[in-house]
Each structure stands twice: as structure tokens, then as C-alpha cells.
């Protein structure tokens, strides 16, 4: 078997593993600074996500606690500022992130007693079906 054939088989195996359902729990690389893309996100300004913190250009911030290894859903603790009652008058208990196929980031807010499932969907329409009380979109 030639080197080219082995490389092609190896590449195909890697692609097959990457698309198997349940093998990737995070929606992609969601850390860093994100600019508002949807109108509701504009009132908080740019969003910065680190492994343990969520902060906005207008001041609100919170500590993030991961709910599962390698996941993209976090428990929101120690919120500071007025940026977190976006679920009506209920506070945001969990936040999830999911990178869409077009590179935009969806921020999903949940007001619930138990951690939600990892967000899914490849488009804005699909990601809004994850049971979040609020979904906002960001771009780099």
C-alpha cells in the first residue's frame, strides 16, 4: 500500500470519527472576544468568554462553572450587573455556547434547576430549538 493510500485511509477514518454523534460535546472554540451580531446582544456589547468567566463590555460579568467535562454548558454563579435576567424576570442559571457552521457563536441562556443538554444545530434556526429562554448571536 502506498503512502498516499494510507494517508487517504487515515484521513477518512479521522473524518468518520469527527462526525459520529456524541463524540464532540462542545460546539467548537467559543473562548475569546465576540462582537454582537443580533440586535438583542447589542445592549451588552462585546462578550468575552474564558474557561471560568463571562463578561460584557457594558460591565456585567459572572463566574462560570462547567457542568460536564469538555462541554459547552456552564452554571452561572456570582453574577454582577444587570446583564443576566434575560429570561423574563428569572435569573439565568446556565449558559451554553455553540459555534454555528457559518462561524457565528450562539449564546443560549437557561433558567432551570438542572443543567440542560449540550446545544446542537448548525444554523441559527436549528440552535433556537434547544429549549433556551434566550438565544443571542455573536461574530468574531
mmCIF file with all atom_site columns, C-alpha atoms in Angstrom:
data_model
loop_
_atom_site.group_PDB
_atom_site.id
_atom_site.type_symbol
_atom_site.label_atom_id
_atom_site.label_alt_id
_atom_site.label_comp_id
_atom_site.label_asym_id
_atom_site.label_entity_id
_atom_site.label_seq_id
_atom_site.pdbx_PDB_ins_code
_atom_site.Cartn_x
_atom_site.Cartn_y
_atom_site.Cartn_z
_atom_site.occupancy
_atom_site.B_iso_or_equiv
_atom_site.pdbx_formal_charge
_atom_site.auth_seq_id
_atom_site.auth_comp_id
_atom_site.auth_asym_id
_atom_site.auth_atom_id
_atom_site.pdbx_PDB_model_num
ATOM 1   C CA . UNK A 1 1   ? 0.000   0.000  0.000  1.00 0.00 ? 1   UNK A CA 1
ATOM 2   C CA . UNK A 1 2   ? 1.428   3.391  -0.966 1.00 0.00 ? 2   UNK A CA 1
ATOM 3   C CA . UNK A 1 3   ? 1.933   6.275  1.436  1.00 0.00 ? 3   UNK A CA 1
ATOM 4   C CA . UNK A 1 4   ? -0.781  8.202  -0.425 1.00 0.00 ? 4   UNK A CA 1
ATOM 5   C CA . UNK A 1 5   ? -3.287  5.344  0.054  1.00 0.00 ? 5   UNK A CA 1
ATOM 6   C CA . UNK A 1 6   ? -2.505  5.053  3.775  1.00 0.00 ? 6   UNK A CA 1
ATOM 7   C CA . UNK A 1 7   ? -2.822  8.828  4.172  1.00 0.00 ? 7   UNK A CA 1
ATOM 8   C CA . UNK A 1 8   ? -6.201  8.819  2.402  1.00 0.00 ? 8   UNK A CA 1
ATOM 9   C CA . UNK A 1 9   ? -7.500  5.943  4.569  1.00 0.00 ? 9   UNK A CA 1
ATOM 10  C CA . UNK A 1 10  ? -6.229  7.648  7.727  1.00 0.00 ? 10  UNK A CA 1
ATOM 11  C CA . UNK A 1 11  ? -7.878  10.957 6.716  1.00 0.00 ? 11  UNK A CA 1
ATOM 12  C CA . UNK A 1 12  ? -11.166 9.202  6.007  1.00 0.00 ? 12  UNK A CA 1
ATOM 13  C CA . UNK A 1 13  ? -11.040 7.499  9.412  1.00 0.00 ? 13  UNK A CA 1
ATOM 14  C CA . UNK A 1 14  ? -10.432 10.819 11.160 1.00 0.00 ? 14  UNK A CA 1
ATOM 15  C CA . UNK A 1 15  ? -13.372 12.426 9.345  1.00 0.00 ? 15  UNK A CA 1
ATOM 16  C CA . UNK A 1 16  ? -15.606 9.479  10.236 1.00 0.00 ? 16  UNK A CA 1
ATOM 17  C CA . UNK A 1 17  ? -14.681 9.749  13.926 1.00 0.00 ? 17  UNK A CA 1
ATOM 18  C CA . UNK A 1 18  ? -15.244 13.513 13.955 1.00 0.00 ? 18  UNK A CA 1
ATOM 19  C CA . UNK A 1 19  ? -18.801 13.265 12.627 1.00 0.00 ? 19  UNK A CA 1
ATOM 20  C CA . UNK A 1 20  ? -20.033 10.447 14.829 1.00 0.00 ? 20  UNK A CA 1
ATOM 21  C CA . UNK A 1 21  ? -22.853 11.721 17.076 1.00 0.00 ? 21  UNK A CA 1
ATOM 22  C CA . UNK A 1 22  ? -21.888 12.207 20.694 1.00 0.00 ? 22  UNK A CA 1
ATOM 23  C CA . UNK A 1 23  ? -18.135 12.250 20.128 1.00 0.00 ? 23  UNK A CA 1
ATOM 24  C CA . UNK A 1 24  ? -17.800 16.033 20.421 1.00 0.00 ? 24  UNK A CA 1
ATOM 25  C CA . UNK A 1 25  ? -19.567 17.627 23.369 1.00 0.00 ? 25  UNK A CA 1
ATOM 26  C CA . UNK A 1 26  ? -18.593 21.246 22.755 1.00 0.00 ? 26  UNK A CA 1
ATOM 27  C CA . UNK A 1 27  ? -19.876 23.309 19.852 1.00 0.00 ? 27  UNK A CA 1
ATOM 28  C CA . UNK A 1 28  ? -16.406 24.458 18.904 1.00 0.00 ? 28  UNK A CA 1
ATOM 29  C CA . UNK A 1 29  ? -13.897 27.032 20.042 1.00 0.00 ? 29  UNK A CA 1
ATOM 30  C CA . UNK A 1 30  ? -16.081 29.544 21.873 1.00 0.00 ? 30  UNK A CA 1
ATOM 31  C CA . UNK A 1 31  ? -13.435 31.237 24.040 1.00 0.00 ? 31  UNK A CA 1
ATOM 32  C CA . UNK A 1 32  ? -12.285 34.784 23.406 1.00 0.00 ? 32  UNK A CA 1
ATOM 33  C CA . UNK A 1 33  ? -13.901 38.066 22.464 1.00 0.00 ? 33  UNK A CA 1
ATOM 34  C CA . UNK A 1 34  ? -17.097 38.079 20.420 1.00 0.00 ? 34  UNK A CA 1
ATOM 35  C CA . UNK A 1 35  ? -18.928 41.079 18.928 1.00 0.00 ? 35  UNK A CA 1
ATOM 36  C CA . UNK A 1 36  ? -22.745 41.279 18.978 1.00 0.00 ? 36  UNK A CA 1
ATOM 37  C CA . UNK A 1 37  ? -24.366 40.006 15.783 1.00 0.00 ? 37  UNK A CA 1
ATOM 38  C CA . UNK A 1 38  ? -28.038 40.001 16.803 1.00 0.00 ? 38  UNK A CA 1
ATOM 39  C CA . UNK A 1 39  ? -29.900 43.115 17.942 1.00 0.00 ? 39  UNK A CA 1
ATOM 40  C CA . UNK A 1 40  ? -30.639 41.770 21.485 1.00 0.00 ? 40  UNK A CA 1
ATOM 41  C CA . UNK A 1 41  ? -26.911 41.170 22.040 1.00 0.00 ? 41  UNK A CA 1
ATOM 42  C CA . UNK A 1 42  ? -26.064 44.793 21.214 1.00 0.00 ? 42  UNK A CA 1
ATOM 43  C CA . UNK A 1 43  ? -27.218 46.202 24.553 1.00 0.00 ? 43  UNK A CA 1
ATOM 44  C CA . UNK A 1 44  ? -24.463 44.274 26.389 1.00 0.00 ? 44  UNK A CA 1
ATOM 45  C CA . UNK A 1 45  ? -21.734 44.973 23.827 1.00 0.00 ? 45  UNK A CA 1
ATOM 46  C CA . UNK A 1 46  ? -18.779 42.716 23.147 1.00 0.00 ? 46  UNK A CA 1
ATOM 47  C CA . UNK A 1 47  ? -18.726 39.445 25.100 1.00 0.00 ? 47  UNK A CA 1
ATOM 48  C CA . UNK A 1 48  ? -15.557 37.848 26.472 1.00 0.00 ? 48  UNK A CA 1
ATOM 49  C CA . UNK A 1 49  ? -15.643 34.154 27.349 1.00 0.00 ? 49  UNK A CA 1
ATOM 50  C CA . UNK A 1 50  ? -12.865 32.455 29.316 1.00 0.00 ? 50  UNK A CA 1
ATOM 51  C CA . UNK A 1 51  ? -12.922 28.970 30.872 1.00 0.00 ? 51  UNK A CA 1
ATOM 52  C CA . UNK A 1 52  ? -14.236 30.379 34.148 1.00 0.00 ? 52  UNK A CA 1
ATOM 53  C CA . UNK A 1 53  ? -15.662 33.831 33.372 1.00 0.00 ? 53  UNK A CA 1
ATOM 54  C CA . UNK A 1 54  ? -18.223 35.591 31.196 1.00 0.00 ? 54  UNK A CA 1
ATOM 55  C CA . UNK A 1 55  ? -18.028 39.371 30.868 1.00 0.00 ? 55  UNK A CA 1
ATOM 56  C CA . UNK A 1 56  ? -19.547 42.071 28.702 1.00 0.00 ? 56  UNK A CA 1
ATOM 57  C CA . UNK A 1 57  ? -18.202 45.434 27.523 1.00 0.00 ? 57  UNK A CA 1
ATOM 58  C CA . UNK A 1 58  ? -21.004 47.267 29.371 1.00 0.00 ? 58  UNK A CA 1
ATOM 59  C CA . UNK A 1 59  ? -19.921 45.788 32.721 1.00 0.00 ? 59  UNK A CA 1
ATOM 60  C CA . UNK A 1 60  ? -21.982 42.700 33.633 1.00 0.00 ? 60  UNK A CA 1
ATOM 61  C CA . UNK A 1 61  ? -19.920 39.618 34.448 1.00 0.00 ? 61  UNK A CA 1
ATOM 62  C CA . UNK A 1 62  ? -20.249 36.230 36.111 1.00 0.00 ? 62  UNK A CA 1
ATOM 63  C CA . UNK A 1 63  ? -18.224 33.231 37.165 1.00 0.00 ? 63  UNK A CA 1
ATOM 64  C CA . UNK A 1 64  ? -18.723 30.121 35.020 1.00 0.00 ? 64  UNK A CA 1
ATOM 65  C CA . UNK A 1 65  ? -18.651 26.585 36.394 1.00 0.00 ? 65  UNK A CA 1
ATOM 66  C CA . UNK A 1 66  ? -18.544 23.750 33.822 1.00 0.00 ? 66  UNK A CA 1
ATOM 67  C CA . UNK A 1 67  ? -21.312 21.184 34.232 1.00 0.00 ? 67  UNK A CA 1
ATOM 68  C CA . UNK A 1 68  ? -19.573 18.372 32.290 1.00 0.00 ? 68  UNK A CA 1
ATOM 69  C CA . UNK A 1 69  ? -16.069 17.607 31.091 1.00 0.00 ? 69  UNK A CA 1
ATOM 70  C CA . UNK A 1 70  ? -15.367 19.103 27.662 1.00 0.00 ? 70  UNK A CA 1
ATOM 71  C CA . UNK A 1 71  ? -18.848 20.578 27.420 1.00 0.00 ? 71  UNK A CA 1
ATOM 72  C CA . UNK A 1 72  ? -20.100 23.979 26.393 1.00 0.00 ? 72  UNK A CA 1
ATOM 73  C CA . UNK A 1 73  ? -22.723 24.456 29.135 1.00 0.00 ? 73  UNK A CA 1
ATOM 74  C CA . UNK A 1 74  ? -21.811 26.292 32.339 1.00 0.00 ? 74  UNK A CA 1
ATOM 75  C CA . UNK A 1 75  ? -23.554 27.146 35.580 1.00 0.00 ? 75  UNK A CA 1
ATOM 76  C CA . UNK A 1 76  ? -23.671 30.915 36.093 1.00 0.00 ? 76  UNK A CA 1
ATOM 77  C CA . UNK A 1 77  ? -22.580 31.917 39.590 1.00 0.00 ? 77  UNK A CA 1
ATOM 78  C CA . UNK A 1 78  ? -21.827 35.247 41.265 1.00 0.00 ? 78  UNK A CA 1
ATOM 79  C CA . UNK A 1 79  ? -23.463 37.383 38.540 1.00 0.00 ? 79  UNK A CA 1
ATOM 80  C CA . UNK A 1 80  ? -22.621 41.073 38.807 1.00 0.00 ? 80  UNK A CA 1
ATOM 81  C CA . UNK A 1 81  ? -24.592 43.740 36.973 1.00 0.00 ? 81  UNK A CA 1
ATOM 82  C CA . UNK A 1 82  ? -27.907 43.741 35.147 1.00 0.00 ? 82  UNK A CA 1
ATOM 83  C CA . UNK A 1 83  ? -26.946 41.527 32.207 1.00 0.00 ? 83  UNK A CA 1
ATOM 84  C CA . UNK A 1 84  ? -28.341 38.246 33.447 1.00 0.00 ? 84  UNK A CA 1
ATOM 85  C CA . UNK A 1 85  ? -32.147 38.490 33.961 1.00 0.00 ? 85  UNK A CA 1
ATOM 86  C CA . UNK A 1 86  ? -32.761 37.928 30.225 1.00 0.00 ? 86  UNK A CA 1
ATOM 87  C CA . UNK A 1 87  ? -35.217 35.094 30.879 1.00 0.00 ? 87  UNK A CA 1
ATOM 88  C CA . UNK A 1 88  ? -38.075 37.425 31.739 1.00 0.00 ? 88  UNK A CA 1
ATOM 89  C CA . UNK A 1 89  ? -37.671 38.266 35.397 1.00 0.00 ? 89  UNK A CA 1
ATOM 90  C CA . UNK A 1 90  ? -35.979 34.927 36.135 1.00 0.00 ? 90  UNK A CA 1
ATOM 91  C CA . UNK A 1 91  ? -32.208 34.874 36.541 1.00 0.00 ? 91  UNK A CA 1
ATOM 92  C CA . UNK A 1 92  ? -30.019 32.937 34.141 1.00 0.00 ? 92  UNK A CA 1
ATOM 93  C CA . UNK A 1 93  ? -28.885 29.723 35.852 1.00 0.00 ? 93  UNK A CA 1
ATOM 94  C CA . UNK A 1 94  ? -26.947 28.195 32.948 1.00 0.00 ? 94  UNK A CA 1
ATOM 95  C CA . UNK A 1 95  ? -25.338 29.467 29.779 1.00 0.00 ? 95  UNK A CA 1
ATOM 96  C CA . UNK A 1 96  ? -24.427 27.365 26.749 1.00 0.00 ? 96  UNK A CA 1
ATOM 97  C CA . UNK A 1 97  ? -22.303 28.176 23.726 1.00 0.00 ? 97  UNK A CA 1
ATOM 98  C CA . UNK A 1 98  ? -22.470 26.696 20.262 1.00 0.00 ? 98  UNK A CA 1
ATOM 99  C CA . UNK A 1 99  ? -20.455 27.660 17.162 1.00 0.00 ? 99  UNK A CA 1
ATOM 100 C CA . UNK A 1 100 ? -22.611 27.517 14.037 1.00 0.00 ? 100 UNK A CA 1
ATOM 101 C CA . UNK A 1 101 ? -21.470 26.346 10.607 1.00 0.00 ? 101 UNK A CA 1
ATOM 102 C CA . UNK A 1 102 ? -21.083 29.992 9.487  1.00 0.00 ? 102 UNK A CA 1
ATOM 103 C CA . UNK A 1 103 ? -18.663 30.721 12.369 1.00 0.00 ? 103 UNK A CA 1
ATOM 104 C CA . UNK A 1 104 ? -21.134 32.709 14.467 1.00 0.00 ? 104 UNK A CA 1
ATOM 105 C CA . UNK A 1 105 ? -21.471 31.932 18.150 1.00 0.00 ? 105 UNK A CA 1
ATOM 106 C CA . UNK A 1 106 ? -24.843 31.279 19.734 1.00 0.00 ? 106 UNK A CA 1
ATOM 107 C CA . UNK A 1 107 ? -25.113 32.106 23.448 1.00 0.00 ? 107 UNK A CA 1
ATOM 108 C CA . UNK A 1 108 ? -28.012 30.200 24.978 1.00 0.00 ? 108 UNK A CA 1
ATOM 109 C CA . UNK A 1 109 ? -29.385 31.269 28.366 1.00 0.00 ? 109 UNK A CA 1
ATOM 110 C CA . UNK A 1 110 ? -31.355 28.868 30.541 1.00 0.00 ? 110 UNK A CA 1
ATOM 111 C CA . UNK A 1 111 ? -33.429 29.437 33.682 1.00 0.00 ? 111 UNK A CA 1
ATOM 112 C CA . UNK A 1 112 ? -33.741 25.926 35.077 1.00 0.00 ? 112 UNK A CA 1
ATOM 113 C CA . UNK A 1 113 ? -32.867 23.843 38.124 1.00 0.00 ? 113 UNK A CA 1
ATOM 114 C CA . UNK A 1 114 ? -30.884 21.192 36.222 1.00 0.00 ? 114 UNK A CA 1
ATOM 115 C CA . UNK A 1 115 ? -28.133 21.541 33.614 1.00 0.00 ? 115 UNK A CA 1
ATOM 116 C CA . UNK A 1 116 ? -29.510 21.481 30.063 1.00 0.00 ? 116 UNK A CA 1
ATOM 117 C CA . UNK A 1 117 ? -28.197 19.201 27.327 1.00 0.00 ? 117 UNK A CA 1
ATOM 118 C CA . UNK A 1 118 ? -25.335 20.371 25.132 1.00 0.00 ? 118 UNK A CA 1
ATOM 119 C CA . UNK A 1 119 ? -26.619 22.757 22.437 1.00 0.00 ? 119 UNK A CA 1
ATOM 120 C CA . UNK A 1 120 ? -26.970 21.367 18.925 1.00 0.00 ? 120 UNK A CA 1
ATOM 121 C CA . UNK A 1 121 ? -27.727 22.740 15.470 1.00 0.00 ? 121 UNK A CA 1
ATOM 122 C CA . UNK A 1 122 ? -25.725 24.076 12.575 1.00 0.00 ? 122 UNK A CA 1
ATOM 123 C CA . UNK A 1 123 ? -27.848 27.161 11.789 1.00 0.00 ? 123 UNK A CA 1
ATOM 124 C CA . UNK A 1 124 ? -29.448 29.948 13.819 1.00 0.00 ? 124 UNK A CA 1
ATOM 125 C CA . UNK A 1 125 ? -32.899 28.429 13.296 1.00 0.00 ? 125 UNK A CA 1
ATOM 126 C CA . UNK A 1 126 ? -31.773 24.987 14.467 1.00 0.00 ? 126 UNK A CA 1
ATOM 127 C CA . UNK A 1 127 ? -29.943 26.244 17.575 1.00 0.00 ? 127 UNK A CA 1
ATOM 128 C CA . UNK A 1 128 ? -33.045 28.097 18.807 1.00 0.00 ? 128 UNK A CA 1
ATOM 129 C CA . UNK A 1 129 ? -34.730 24.694 19.277 1.00 0.00 ? 129 UNK A CA 1
ATOM 130 C CA . UNK A 1 130 ? -32.553 23.817 22.309 1.00 0.00 ? 130 UNK A CA 1
ATOM 131 C CA . UNK A 1 131 ? -35.048 24.930 24.958 1.00 0.00 ? 131 UNK A CA 1
ATOM 132 C CA . UNK A 1 132 ? -33.198 28.102 25.992 1.00 0.00 ? 132 UNK A CA 1
ATOM 133 C CA . UNK A 1 133 ? -35.209 31.093 27.215 1.00 0.00 ? 133 UNK A CA 1
ATOM 134 C CA . UNK A 1 134 ? -32.906 33.419 25.273 1.00 0.00 ? 134 UNK A CA 1
ATOM 135 C CA . UNK A 1 135 ? -30.531 32.945 22.334 1.00 0.00 ? 135 UNK A CA 1
ATOM 136 C CA . UNK A 1 136 ? -28.167 35.693 21.170 1.00 0.00 ? 136 UNK A CA 1
ATOM 137 C CA . UNK A 1 137 ? -25.685 35.608 18.325 1.00 0.00 ? 137 UNK A CA 1
ATOM 138 C CA . UNK A 1 138 ? -22.110 36.892 18.114 1.00 0.00 ? 138 UNK A CA 1
ATOM 139 C CA . UNK A 1 139 ? -19.327 37.049 15.498 1.00 0.00 ? 139 UNK A CA 1
ATOM 140 C CA . UNK A 1 140 ? -15.540 37.473 15.637 1.00 0.00 ? 140 UNK A CA 1
#
